[in-house]
Amino acid sequence: MAVSDSNGMKDIVALCKRRGIIYPSSEIYGGFANTWDYGPYGVLLKNNVKAAWWETMVKHRSDIVGLDSAILMNPKVWEASGHVTAFTDPMVDCKQCKRRFKADDIVDDPSTSRTSGTGRRCPECKGELTDAQQFNLMFQTNVGPVASENVTYLRPETAQGIFVNFKNVLDSTRVKLPFGIAQIGKAFRNEITPGNFTFRTLEFEQCELEYFVEPEKAEESFKYWVKEREKWYHTFGINSAKLRIKAHDKSDLAHYALSVSDVEYEFPFGWSELEGIANRGDYDLTQHAKFSGQTIDYTDDEGKKLVPYVIEPSGGIDRATLAFLVDAYVKEQVSRSAGQQVSEGNEERILLRLHPKLAPIKAAILPLVKKEPVVEIAKKLYEELRKEFFVEYDESGTVGKRYRRQDEIGTPYCFTIDFESVDDEAVTVRDRDSMEQERIPISSVADFLRKKLQ
Ligand code: ATP
């Protein structure tokens, strides 16, 4: 990442607010802890991240189908999955400053253990901590008017909606092993220590695939998906030096997981998980069969019945979006180039080098003068392009300022129209990253964009 400030995330958070990408939620009321709203450009960016995932995982594959299951589910689902009893974090409070922490995040401090007899002190004020209490991360709610009745939960992951629909998908489509069911949707976790901008929030979107395979092929499939998922982040622009795979030690795995690896990204606050890939064996289908009393299995072509194993790549759309933003952020000095028909000046610029497919706005149409027939040509081009692409028209201020604005929201191409366009029926296209400018016929602009967005 090319962030030049020492605070890491500060510049990105400021850019996101300034340019309508991400705002603090409920800001006029002082905000609401670790919830964020995606602004006009942020929603386009996030939708593009979802579309990129969906295209790769569903549209371009004949072995994966999609699903959109409900957020509220029968509470038995969460008993079967183990979330009611085991989806907990140990929590500690500081008796002095009253801050709350995940007990796992507290490291022993040898300087305090010598004086107080315990090495576990508040990381903020070194105060004494309470004993750890288990805290369930699920948001509980009630269906119907009586507060104590009909308890259920906001789903903490989308995966269970897939498992409980395994039989439905099998019975209503022509899927055959190996096959996957993919889903993007909201999930909710009452995180004790949310933070790092949109990295850890209470409400977030997940993108999950449950890929069902014959048990003996599970490890091979697991390895395949680890590579595929790392490749996806790289394909959509993330610098491969900032990506790594971290395999979990077998001794650290949950009892049902046979193998787990995370795709990690080097954020300014350190290497952190973008996505986890797990070989979950037949745990989930077996649990739901047990709790529902239904038979959940698969019959192969020879009539043999089996419970498939499942490989689960489980990612977060908000985390992926944040990684794409952080990785695309560049602050650089603009140097005057002889090749520029329109001078860019000699100043600092901030840009988001987003992959064109992820960029919220694909092109800006900028008339160089506010005079006819230049404006008319520019508006005609804009009207034509916006039938197919998210584009912007901007005629106010100097062209240099207009370029800077587009750079900051990651618009890959700007088309300028001038008096020459009247005679040569051409426009100048300016590339966001290289700032190189090229003259192309107006009639080829839509095709130019189509090719770049392939
Ligand atoms: P972490 O260790 O960071 O809490 P996790 O291992 O609990 O993550 P999973 O349960 O595997 O996460 O969830 C799959 C993915 O969902 C994560 O890799 C992440 O991208 C996303 N995710 C999970 N919790 C959050 C959260 N609170 N905010 C944003 N994204 C999240």
GROMACS .gro file of C-alpha atoms and ligand atoms in nm:
model
  485
    1MET     CA    1   0.000   0.000   0.000
    2ALA     CA    2   0.123   0.345  -0.081
    3VAL     CA    3  -0.025   0.522   0.220
    4SER     CA    4   0.229   0.784   0.317
    5ASP     CA    5   0.094   0.875   0.660
    6SER     CA    6   0.226   0.705   0.966
    7ASN     CA    7  -0.121   0.650   1.111
    8GLY     CA    8  -0.203   0.398   0.846
    9MET     CA    9  -0.579   0.413   0.817
   10LYS     CA   10  -0.631   0.784   0.891
   11ASP     CA   11  -0.593   0.903   0.531
   12ILE     CA   12  -0.822   0.634   0.395
   13VAL     CA   13  -1.095   0.704   0.650
   14ALA     CA   14  -1.073   1.077   0.566
   15LEU     CA   15  -1.085   1.014   0.190
   16CYS     CA   16  -1.386   0.783   0.230
   17LYS     CA   17  -1.577   1.052   0.421
   18ARG     CA   18  -1.472   1.339   0.194
   19ARG     CA   19  -1.563   1.161  -0.126
   20GLY     CA   20  -1.885   0.986  -0.033
   21ILE     CA   21  -1.746   0.634  -0.006
   22ILE     CA   22  -1.803   0.546   0.363
   23TYR     CA   23  -1.956   0.761   0.641
   24PRO     CA   24  -1.981   0.697   1.015
   25SER     CA   25  -2.333   0.566   1.080
   26SER     CA   26  -2.591   0.790   1.257
   27GLU     CA   27  -2.332   1.066   1.253
   28ILE     CA   28  -2.569   1.352   1.338
   29TYR     CA   29  -2.637   1.172   1.668
   30GLY     CA   30  -2.269   1.129   1.742
   31GLY     CA   31  -2.238   0.803   1.551
   32PHE     CA   32  -2.299   0.447   1.667
   33ALA     CA   33  -2.010   0.230   1.773
   34ASN     CA   34  -1.848   0.062   1.477
   35THR     CA   35  -2.127   0.083   1.230
   36TRP     CA   36  -2.068   0.247   0.896
   37ASP     CA   37  -2.278   0.361   0.600
   38TYR     CA   38  -2.168   0.328   0.241
   39GLY     CA   39  -2.217   0.658   0.053
   40PRO     CA   40  -2.304   0.711  -0.314
   41TYR     CA   41  -1.963   0.590  -0.441
   42GLY     CA   42  -1.918   0.331  -0.166
   43VAL     CA   43  -2.238   0.149  -0.253
   44LEU     CA   44  -2.127   0.127  -0.616
   45LEU     CA   45  -1.785  -0.003  -0.511
   46LYS     CA   46  -1.932  -0.260  -0.272
   47ASN     CA   47  -2.187  -0.374  -0.531
   48ASN     CA   48  -1.900  -0.419  -0.777
   49VAL     CA   49  -1.708  -0.630  -0.523
   50LYS     CA   50  -2.018  -0.846  -0.476
   51ALA     CA   51  -2.066  -0.873  -0.852
   52ALA     CA   52  -1.699  -0.972  -0.899
   53TRP     CA   53  -1.740  -1.250  -0.639
   54TRP     CA   54  -2.072  -1.367  -0.783
   55GLU     CA   55  -1.936  -1.371  -1.139
   56THR     CA   56  -1.632  -1.576  -1.041
   57MET     CA   57  -1.810  -1.811  -0.803
   58VAL     CA   58  -2.151  -1.859  -0.968
   59LYS     CA   59  -2.189  -1.709  -1.317
   60HIS     CA   60  -1.868  -1.849  -1.461
   61ARG     CA   61  -1.910  -2.197  -1.310
   62SER     CA   62  -2.140  -2.479  -1.405
   63ASP     CA   63  -2.092  -2.659  -1.071
   64ILE     CA   64  -2.213  -2.382  -0.838
   65VAL     CA   65  -2.563  -2.244  -0.784
   66GLY     CA   66  -2.673  -1.939  -0.586
   67LEU     CA   67  -2.904  -1.891  -0.288
   68ASP     CA   68  -3.053  -1.604  -0.090
   69SER     CA   69  -3.178  -1.739   0.243
   70ALA     CA   70  -3.351  -1.549   0.525
   71ILE     CA   71  -3.166  -1.366   0.801
   72LEU     CA   72  -3.412  -1.488   1.067
   73MET     CA   73  -3.425  -1.866   1.095
   74ASN     CA   74  -3.577  -2.129   1.321
   75PRO     CA   75  -3.370  -2.105   1.643
   76LYS     CA   76  -3.307  -2.480   1.629
   77VAL     CA   77  -3.071  -2.408   1.340
   78TRP     CA   78  -2.839  -2.234   1.585
   79GLU     CA   79  -2.864  -2.516   1.836
   80ALA     CA   80  -2.771  -2.768   1.569
   81SER     CA   81  -2.483  -2.559   1.438
   82GLY     CA   82  -2.340  -2.519   1.788
   83HIS     CA   83  -2.372  -2.139   1.790
   84VAL     CA   84  -2.604  -2.126   2.094
   85THR     CA   85  -2.353  -2.301   2.316
   86ALA     CA   86  -2.018  -2.237   2.154
   87PHE     CA   87  -2.025  -1.909   1.957
   88THR     CA   88  -1.874  -1.722   2.247
   89ASP     CA   89  -1.578  -1.504   2.324
   90PRO     CA   90  -1.427  -1.471   2.672
   91MET     CA   91  -1.472  -1.111   2.785
   92VAL     CA   92  -1.292  -0.913   3.055
   93ASP     CA   93  -1.360  -0.565   3.197
   94CYS     CA   94  -1.111  -0.320   3.338
   95LYS     CA   95  -1.212  -0.238   3.698
   96GLN     CA   96  -1.043   0.101   3.669
   97CYS     CA   97  -1.121   0.254   3.326
   98LYS     CA   98  -1.425   0.027   3.260
   99ARG     CA   99  -1.310  -0.063   2.910
  100ARG     CA  100  -1.404  -0.407   2.779
  101PHE     CA  101  -1.174  -0.649   2.597
  102LYS     CA  102  -1.168  -0.992   2.442
  103ALA     CA  103  -0.966  -1.198   2.693
  104ASP     CA  104  -0.777  -1.355   2.399
  105ASP     CA  105  -0.643  -1.011   2.303
  106ILE     CA  106  -0.483  -0.945   2.642
  107VAL     CA  107  -0.118  -1.038   2.648
  108ASP     CA  108   0.081  -1.101   2.960
  109ASP     CA  109   0.278  -0.796   3.065
  110PRO     CA  110   0.590  -0.910   3.256
  111SER     CA  111   0.644  -0.564   3.409
  112THR     CA  112   0.306  -0.579   3.586
  113SER     CA  113   0.325  -0.946   3.678
  114ARG     CA  114   0.632  -0.874   3.891
  115THR     CA  115   0.451  -0.610   4.096
  116SER     CA  116   0.094  -0.736   4.104
  117GLY     CA  117   0.132  -1.108   4.077
  118THR     CA  118  -0.067  -1.122   3.754
  119GLY     CA  119   0.049  -1.039   3.405
  120ARG     CA  120  -0.299  -0.974   3.274
  121ARG     CA  121  -0.363  -0.601   3.313
  122CYS     CA  122  -0.569  -0.350   3.116
  123PRO     CA  123  -0.380  -0.267   2.796
  124GLU     CA  124  -0.504   0.096   2.817
  125CYS     CA  125  -0.452   0.198   3.181
  126LYS     CA  126  -0.283  -0.109   3.335
  127GLY     CA  127  -0.579  -0.141   3.574
  128GLU     CA  128  -0.693  -0.468   3.723
  129LEU     CA  129  -0.914  -0.689   3.504
  130THR     CA  130  -1.221  -0.891   3.603
  131ASP     CA  131  -1.226  -1.269   3.553
  132ALA     CA  132  -1.321  -1.373   3.202
  133GLN     CA  133  -1.690  -1.436   3.129
  134GLN     CA  134  -1.817  -1.619   2.824
  135PHE     CA  135  -2.019  -1.389   2.604
  136ASN     CA  136  -2.235  -1.513   2.312
  137LEU     CA  137  -2.180  -1.310   1.996
  138MET     CA  138  -2.526  -1.366   1.852
  139PHE     CA  139  -2.778  -1.080   1.858
  140GLN     CA  140  -3.091  -1.218   2.016
  141THR     CA  141  -3.435  -1.097   1.911
  142ASN     CA  142  -3.800  -1.194   1.955
  143VAL     CA  143  -4.058  -1.271   1.693
  144GLY     CA  144  -4.403  -1.140   1.788
  145PRO     CA  145  -4.525  -0.900   2.057
  146VAL     CA  146  -4.428  -1.089   2.375
  147ALA     CA  147  -4.074  -1.001   2.462
  148SER     CA  148  -3.990  -1.326   2.639
  149GLU     CA  149  -4.134  -1.560   2.375
  150ASN     CA  150  -4.016  -1.686   2.042
  151VAL     CA  151  -3.653  -1.605   2.082
  152THR     CA  152  -3.440  -1.621   1.771
  153TYR     CA  153  -3.119  -1.464   1.647
  154LEU     CA  154  -2.994  -1.243   1.369
  155ARG     CA  155  -2.780  -1.489   1.176
  156PRO     CA  156  -2.410  -1.467   1.265
  157GLU     CA  157  -2.314  -1.629   0.934
  158THR     CA  158  -2.488  -1.706   0.604
  159ALA     CA  159  -2.357  -2.063   0.583
  160GLN     CA  160  -2.633  -2.227   0.790
  161GLY     CA  161  -2.894  -2.102   0.542
  162ILE     CA  162  -2.710  -2.307   0.281
  163PHE     CA  163  -2.689  -2.626   0.490
  164VAL     CA  164  -3.058  -2.623   0.578
  165ASN     CA  165  -3.141  -2.587   0.205
  166PHE     CA  166  -2.909  -2.868   0.093
  167LYS     CA  167  -3.201  -3.110   0.039
  168ASN     CA  168  -3.415  -2.845  -0.135
  169VAL     CA  169  -3.140  -2.764  -0.383
  170LEU     CA  170  -3.070  -3.132  -0.444
  171ASP     CA  171  -3.439  -3.206  -0.506
  172SER     CA  172  -3.517  -2.902  -0.722
  173THR     CA  173  -3.210  -2.875  -0.947
  174ARG     CA  174  -2.984  -3.111  -1.140
  175VAL     CA  175  -2.669  -3.063  -0.930
  176LYS     CA  176  -2.432  -3.359  -0.892
  177LEU     CA  177  -2.129  -3.402  -0.669
  178PRO     CA  178  -1.905  -3.213  -0.660
  179PHE     CA  179  -2.121  -2.900  -0.646
  180GLY     CA  180  -2.144  -2.579  -0.452
  181ILE     CA  181  -2.409  -2.344  -0.316
  182ALA     CA  182  -2.303  -1.981  -0.288
  183GLN     CA  183  -2.459  -1.694  -0.101
  184ILE     CA  184  -2.393  -1.327  -0.025
  185GLY     CA  185  -2.579  -1.168   0.262
  186LYS     CA  186  -2.582  -0.977   0.586
  187ALA     CA  187  -2.456  -1.131   0.907
  188PHE     CA  188  -2.451  -0.986   1.259
  189ARG     CA  189  -2.211  -1.036   1.548
  190ASN     CA  190  -2.212  -0.861   1.882
  191GLU     CA  191  -1.835  -0.817   1.869
  192ILE     CA  192  -1.671  -0.718   2.198
  193THR     CA  193  -1.393  -0.523   2.039
  194PRO     CA  194  -1.496  -0.407   1.695
  195GLY     CA  195  -1.272  -0.164   1.517
  196ASN     CA  196  -1.021  -0.081   1.248
  197PHE     CA  197  -1.278   0.103   1.036
  198THR     CA  198  -1.494  -0.149   0.846
  199PHE     CA  199  -1.264  -0.445   0.923
  200ARG     CA  200  -1.465  -0.563   1.223
  201THR     CA  201  -1.819  -0.436   1.257
  202LEU     CA  202  -2.140  -0.549   1.421
  203GLU     CA  203  -2.324  -0.582   1.092
  204PHE     CA  204  -2.146  -0.697   0.777
  205GLU     CA  205  -2.190  -0.887   0.456
  206GLN     CA  206  -2.047  -1.230   0.400
  207CYS     CA  207  -1.981  -1.416   0.077
  208GLU     CA  208  -1.983  -1.787   0.145
  209LEU     CA  209  -1.954  -2.097  -0.066
  210GLU     CA  210  -2.034  -2.445   0.061
  211TYR     CA  211  -1.873  -2.686  -0.184
  212PHE     CA  212  -1.992  -3.045  -0.138
  213VAL     CA  213  -1.758  -3.328  -0.236
  214GLU     CA  214  -1.712  -3.699  -0.190
  215PRO     CA  215  -1.525  -3.746   0.141
  216GLU     CA  216  -1.211  -3.893  -0.017
  217LYS     CA  217  -1.179  -3.589  -0.248
  218ALA     CA  218  -1.218  -3.330   0.027
  219GLU     CA  219  -0.852  -3.251   0.099
  220GLU     CA  220  -0.772  -3.209  -0.270
  221SER     CA  221  -1.072  -2.977  -0.309
  222PHE     CA  222  -0.969  -2.783   0.003
  223LYS     CA  223  -0.625  -2.715  -0.149
  224TYR     CA  224  -0.786  -2.612  -0.478
  225TRP     CA  225  -1.015  -2.359  -0.308
  226VAL     CA  226  -0.734  -2.205  -0.104
  227LYS     CA  227  -0.548  -2.128  -0.428
  228GLU     CA  228  -0.862  -2.011  -0.611
  229ARG     CA  229  -0.958  -1.770  -0.339
  230GLU     CA  230  -0.612  -1.617  -0.313
  231LYS     CA  231  -0.611  -1.576  -0.691
  232TRP     CA  232  -0.945  -1.392  -0.683
  233TYR     CA  233  -0.809  -1.108  -0.467
  234HIS     CA  234  -0.508  -1.079  -0.693
  235THR     CA  235  -0.717  -1.083  -1.013
  236PHE     CA  236  -0.913  -0.784  -0.889
  237GLY     CA  237  -0.605  -0.581  -0.820
  238ILE     CA  238  -0.453  -0.667  -0.482
  239ASN     CA  239  -0.075  -0.663  -0.480
  240SER     CA  240   0.031  -1.025  -0.432
  241ALA     CA  241   0.312  -0.922  -0.193
  242LYS     CA  242   0.037  -0.805   0.046
  243LEU     CA  243  -0.148  -1.136   0.034
  244ARG     CA  244  -0.053  -1.455   0.211
  245ILE     CA  245  -0.201  -1.787   0.311
  246LYS     CA  246  -0.187  -1.883   0.676
  247ALA     CA  247  -0.256  -2.247   0.752
  248HIS     CA  248  -0.399  -2.315   1.099
  249ASP     CA  249  -0.219  -2.569   1.314
  250LYS     CA  250  -0.413  -2.895   1.336
  251SER     CA  251  -0.402  -2.861   1.716
  252ASP     CA  252  -0.588  -2.525   1.701
  253LEU     CA  253  -0.879  -2.645   1.486
  254ALA     CA  254  -1.238  -2.672   1.605
  255HIS     CA  255  -1.326  -3.040   1.661
  256TYR     CA  256  -1.524  -3.066   1.336
  257ALA     CA  257  -1.270  -2.891   1.109
  258LEU     CA  258  -1.018  -3.110   0.930
  259SER     CA  259  -0.813  -2.828   0.775
  260VAL     CA  260  -0.834  -2.449   0.782
  261SER     CA  261  -0.632  -2.183   0.598
  262ASP     CA  262  -0.688  -1.808   0.594
  263VAL     CA  263  -0.624  -1.563   0.312
  264GLU     CA  264  -0.460  -1.269   0.489
  265TYR     CA  265  -0.389  -0.913   0.375
  266GLU     CA  266  -0.128  -0.681   0.518
  267PHE     CA  267  -0.339  -0.389   0.638
  268PRO     CA  268  -0.167  -0.086   0.796
  269PHE     CA  269  -0.265  -0.242   1.132
  270GLY     CA  270  -0.096  -0.573   1.042
  271TRP     CA  271  -0.164  -0.902   0.867
  272SER     CA  272  -0.533  -0.985   0.912
  273GLU     CA  273  -0.784  -1.239   0.785
  274LEU     CA  274  -0.980  -1.159   0.470
  275GLU     CA  275  -1.131  -1.500   0.432
  276GLY     CA  276  -1.116  -1.846   0.588
  277ILE     CA  277  -1.123  -2.169   0.390
  278ALA     CA  278  -1.217  -2.481   0.585
  279ASN     CA  279  -1.266  -2.851   0.527
  280ARG     CA  280  -1.561  -2.902   0.763
  281GLY     CA  281  -1.610  -3.272   0.692
  282ASP     CA  282  -1.972  -3.387   0.723
  283TYR     CA  283  -2.029  -3.205   1.053
  284ASP     CA  284  -2.292  -2.954   0.940
  285LEU     CA  285  -2.515  -3.187   0.738
  286THR     CA  286  -2.494  -3.454   1.009
  287GLN     CA  287  -2.587  -3.206   1.284
  288HIS     CA  288  -2.889  -3.078   1.089
  289ALA     CA  289  -3.001  -3.434   1.016
  290LYS     CA  290  -2.979  -3.511   1.389
  291PHE     CA  291  -3.161  -3.198   1.511
  292SER     CA  292  -3.430  -3.192   1.240
  293GLY     CA  293  -3.494  -3.565   1.234
  294GLN     CA  294  -3.472  -3.558   0.854
  295THR     CA  295  -3.250  -3.768   0.633
  296ILE     CA  296  -2.990  -3.545   0.472
  297ASP     CA  297  -2.771  -3.733   0.231
  298TYR     CA  298  -2.680  -3.778  -0.135
  299THR     CA  299  -2.738  -4.076  -0.362
  300ASP     CA  300  -2.467  -4.127  -0.624
  301ASP     CA  301  -2.511  -4.272  -0.976
  302GLU     CA  302  -2.461  -4.628  -0.846
  303GLY     CA  303  -2.733  -4.578  -0.585
  304LYS     CA  304  -2.485  -4.552  -0.298
  305LYS     CA  305  -2.588  -4.312  -0.020
  306LEU     CA  306  -2.332  -4.082   0.137
  307VAL     CA  307  -2.307  -3.767   0.341
  308PRO     CA  308  -2.078  -3.534   0.145
  309TYR     CA  309  -1.794  -3.342   0.303
  310VAL     CA  310  -1.799  -2.968   0.262
  311ILE     CA  311  -1.527  -2.718   0.177
  312GLU     CA  312  -1.616  -2.368   0.289
  313PRO     CA  313  -1.449  -2.052   0.156
  314SER     CA  314  -1.603  -1.788   0.383
  315GLY     CA  315  -1.519  -1.425   0.317
  316GLY     CA  316  -1.642  -1.079   0.407
  317ILE     CA  317  -1.755  -0.830   0.145
  318ASP     CA  318  -1.677  -0.534   0.371
  319ARG     CA  319  -1.330  -0.667   0.453
  320ALA     CA  320  -1.259  -0.735   0.087
  321THR     CA  321  -1.383  -0.386  -0.004
  322LEU     CA  322  -1.157  -0.236   0.263
  323ALA     CA  323  -0.857  -0.432   0.133
  324PHE     CA  324  -0.928  -0.318  -0.225
  325LEU     CA  325  -0.950   0.043  -0.103
  326VAL     CA  326  -0.634   0.028   0.108
  327ASP     CA  327  -0.439  -0.144  -0.166
  328ALA     CA  328  -0.555   0.107  -0.429
  329TYR     CA  329  -0.471   0.416  -0.224
  330VAL     CA  330  -0.178   0.617  -0.361
  331LYS     CA  331  -0.048   0.963  -0.277
  332GLU     CA  332   0.201   1.089  -0.535
  333GLN     CA  333   0.365   1.394  -0.687
  334VAL     CA  334   0.231   1.485  -1.031
  335SER     CA  335   0.506   1.569  -1.278
  336ARG     CA  336   0.447   1.778  -1.586
  337SER     CA  337   0.450   1.559  -1.894
  338ALA     CA  338   0.516   1.684  -2.244
  339GLY     CA  339   0.271   1.428  -2.381
  340GLN     CA  340  -0.024   1.584  -2.199
  341GLN     CA  341  -0.250   1.789  -2.421
  342VAL     CA  342  -0.414   1.917  -2.105
  343SER     CA  343  -0.152   2.004  -1.844
  344GLU     CA  344  -0.198   1.834  -1.507
  345GLY     CA  345   0.003   2.093  -1.315
  346ASN     CA  346   0.275   2.006  -1.071
  347GLU     CA  347   0.118   1.911  -0.743
  348GLU     CA  348   0.036   1.622  -0.516
  349ARG     CA  349  -0.252   1.397  -0.602
  350ILE     CA  350  -0.438   1.119  -0.425
  351LEU     CA  351  -0.578   0.841  -0.634
  352LEU     CA  352  -0.746   0.507  -0.597
  353ARG     CA  353  -0.591   0.265  -0.845
  354LEU     CA  354  -0.899   0.042  -0.833
  355HIS     CA  355  -0.944  -0.232  -1.090
  356PRO     CA  356  -1.175  -0.083  -1.360
  357LYS     CA  357  -1.436  -0.350  -1.280
  358LEU     CA  358  -1.446  -0.238  -0.917
  359ALA     CA  359  -1.425   0.138  -0.977
  360PRO     CA  360  -1.756   0.304  -0.878
  361ILE     CA  361  -1.755   0.538  -1.180
  362LYS     CA  362  -1.612   0.403  -1.504
  363ALA     CA  363  -1.561   0.734  -1.686
  364ALA     CA  364  -1.608   1.108  -1.653
  365ILE     CA  365  -1.707   1.334  -1.942
  366LEU     CA  366  -1.544   1.673  -1.909
  367PRO     CA  367  -1.602   1.959  -2.159
  368LEU     CA  368  -1.292   2.181  -2.158
  369VAL     CA  369  -1.497   2.496  -2.216
  370LYS     CA  370  -1.851   2.577  -2.110
  371LYS     CA  371  -1.948   2.683  -2.463
  372GLU     CA  372  -2.156   2.543  -2.747
  373PRO     CA  373  -2.118   2.321  -2.940
  374VAL     CA  374  -1.858   2.165  -2.703
  375VAL     CA  375  -2.109   2.126  -2.417
  376GLU     CA  376  -2.368   1.977  -2.652
  377ILE     CA  377  -2.121   1.714  -2.780
  378ALA     CA  378  -2.014   1.630  -2.425
  379LYS     CA  379  -2.372   1.595  -2.298
  380LYS     CA  380  -2.466   1.375  -2.594
  381LEU     CA  381  -2.172   1.144  -2.521
  382TYR     CA  382  -2.264   1.133  -2.151
  383GLU     CA  383  -2.629   1.047  -2.224
  384GLU     CA  384  -2.523   0.768  -2.456
  385LEU     CA  385  -2.270   0.616  -2.219
  386ARG     CA  386  -2.489   0.626  -1.909
  387LYS     CA  387  -2.733   0.382  -2.066
  388GLU     CA  388  -2.462   0.120  -2.017
  389PHE     CA  389  -2.208   0.242  -1.762
  390PHE     CA  390  -2.193   0.443  -1.440
  391VAL     CA  391  -2.043   0.767  -1.577
  392GLU     CA  392  -2.035   1.128  -1.459
  393TYR     CA  393  -2.061   1.460  -1.639
  394ASP     CA  394  -1.872   1.751  -1.486
  395GLU     CA  395  -1.824   2.099  -1.630
  396SER     CA  396  -1.742   2.302  -1.319
  397GLY     CA  397  -1.398   2.423  -1.213
  398THR     CA  398  -1.061   2.380  -1.378
  399VAL     CA  399  -0.997   2.055  -1.558
  400GLY     CA  400  -0.709   1.986  -1.317
  401LYS     CA  401  -0.949   1.998  -1.021
  402ARG     CA  402  -1.198   1.780  -1.206
  403TYR     CA  403  -0.926   1.519  -1.271
  404ARG     CA  404  -0.827   1.522  -0.902
  405ARG     CA  405  -1.186   1.459  -0.797
  406GLN     CA  406  -1.216   1.163  -1.033
  407ASP     CA  407  -0.873   1.029  -0.926
  408GLU     CA  408  -0.987   1.028  -0.564
  409ILE     CA  409  -1.291   0.813  -0.638
  410GLY     CA  410  -1.087   0.587  -0.867
  411THR     CA  411  -1.246   0.673  -1.205
  412PRO     CA  412  -1.017   0.497  -1.454
  413TYR     CA  413  -1.089   0.716  -1.760
  414CYS     CA  414  -1.171   1.081  -1.822
  415PHE     CA  415  -1.283   1.199  -2.165
  416THR     CA  416  -1.230   1.565  -2.245
  417ILE     CA  417  -1.413   1.744  -2.527
  418ASP     CA  418  -1.278   2.064  -2.682
  419PHE     CA  419  -1.333   2.285  -2.990
  420GLU     CA  420  -1.124   2.044  -3.198
  421SER     CA  421  -1.380   1.773  -3.124
  422VAL     CA  422  -1.626   1.967  -3.340
  423ASP     CA  423  -1.405   1.918  -3.647
  424ASP     CA  424  -1.226   1.588  -3.586
  425GLU     CA  425  -1.514   1.414  -3.401
  426ALA     CA  426  -1.260   1.285  -3.150
  427VAL     CA  427  -1.206   1.317  -2.774
  428THR     CA  428  -0.902   1.294  -2.549
  429VAL     CA  429  -0.902   1.001  -2.311
  430ARG     CA  430  -0.687   1.038  -2.000
  431ASP     CA  431  -0.575   0.732  -1.808
  432ARG     CA  432  -0.604   0.761  -1.427
  433ASP     CA  433  -0.284   0.576  -1.338
  434SER     CA  434  -0.037   0.687  -1.606
  435MET     CA  435  -0.208   1.023  -1.677
  436GLU     CA  436  -0.130   0.956  -2.041
  437GLN     CA  437  -0.363   1.113  -2.293
  438GLU     CA  438  -0.472   0.976  -2.625
  439ARG     CA  439  -0.705   1.102  -2.898
  440ILE     CA  440  -0.978   0.857  -3.001
  441PRO     CA  441  -1.293   0.892  -3.220
  442ILE     CA  442  -1.609   0.978  -3.025
  443SER     CA  443  -1.782   0.688  -3.197
  444SER     CA  444  -1.535   0.442  -3.037
  445VAL     CA  445  -1.568   0.556  -2.674
  446ALA     CA  446  -1.831   0.298  -2.571
  447ASP     CA  447  -1.627   0.018  -2.728
  448PHE     CA  448  -1.312   0.147  -2.560
  449LEU     CA  449  -1.485   0.120  -2.219
  450ARG     CA  450  -1.636  -0.220  -2.297
  451LYS     CA  451  -1.290  -0.360  -2.374
  452LYS     CA  452  -1.138  -0.213  -2.058
  453LEU     CA  453  -1.417  -0.359  -1.844
  454GLN     CA  454  -1.391  -0.713  -1.981
  455ATP     P1  455  -1.215  -1.300   1.296
  455ATP     O1  456  -1.114  -1.402   1.347
  455ATP     O2  457  -1.153  -1.184   1.225
  455ATP     O3  458  -1.316  -1.262   1.400
  455ATP     P2  459  -1.365  -1.517   1.206
  455ATP     O4  460  -1.260  -1.623   1.190
  455ATP     O5  461  -1.452  -1.518   1.324
  455ATP     O6  462  -1.297  -1.374   1.185
  455ATP     P3  463  -1.542  -1.628   1.019
  455ATP     O7  464  -1.640  -1.671   1.119
  455ATP     O8  465  -1.456  -1.730   0.953
  455ATP     O9  466  -1.452  -1.512   1.077
  455ATP    O10  467  -1.618  -1.541   0.909
  455ATP     C1  468  -1.581  -1.541   0.773
  455ATP     C2  469  -1.549  -1.402   0.723
  455ATP    O11  470  -1.652  -1.310   0.756
  455ATP     C3  471  -1.422  -1.342   0.782
  455ATP    O12  472  -1.308  -1.389   0.715
  455ATP     C4  473  -1.446  -1.196   0.755
  455ATP    O13  474  -1.411  -1.160   0.621
  455ATP     C5  475  -1.596  -1.181   0.772
  455ATP     N1  476  -1.626  -1.132   0.908
  455ATP     C6  477  -1.639  -1.205   1.021
  455ATP     N2  478  -1.667  -1.128   1.125
  455ATP     C7  479  -1.671  -1.000   1.079
  455ATP     C8  480  -1.695  -0.873   1.138
  455ATP     N3  481  -1.726  -0.862   1.267
  455ATP     N4  482  -1.691  -0.763   1.059
  455ATP     C9  483  -1.664  -0.772   0.928
  455ATP     N5  484  -1.640  -0.889   0.867
  455ATP    C10  485  -1.643  -1.002   0.939
   0.00000   0.00000   0.00000
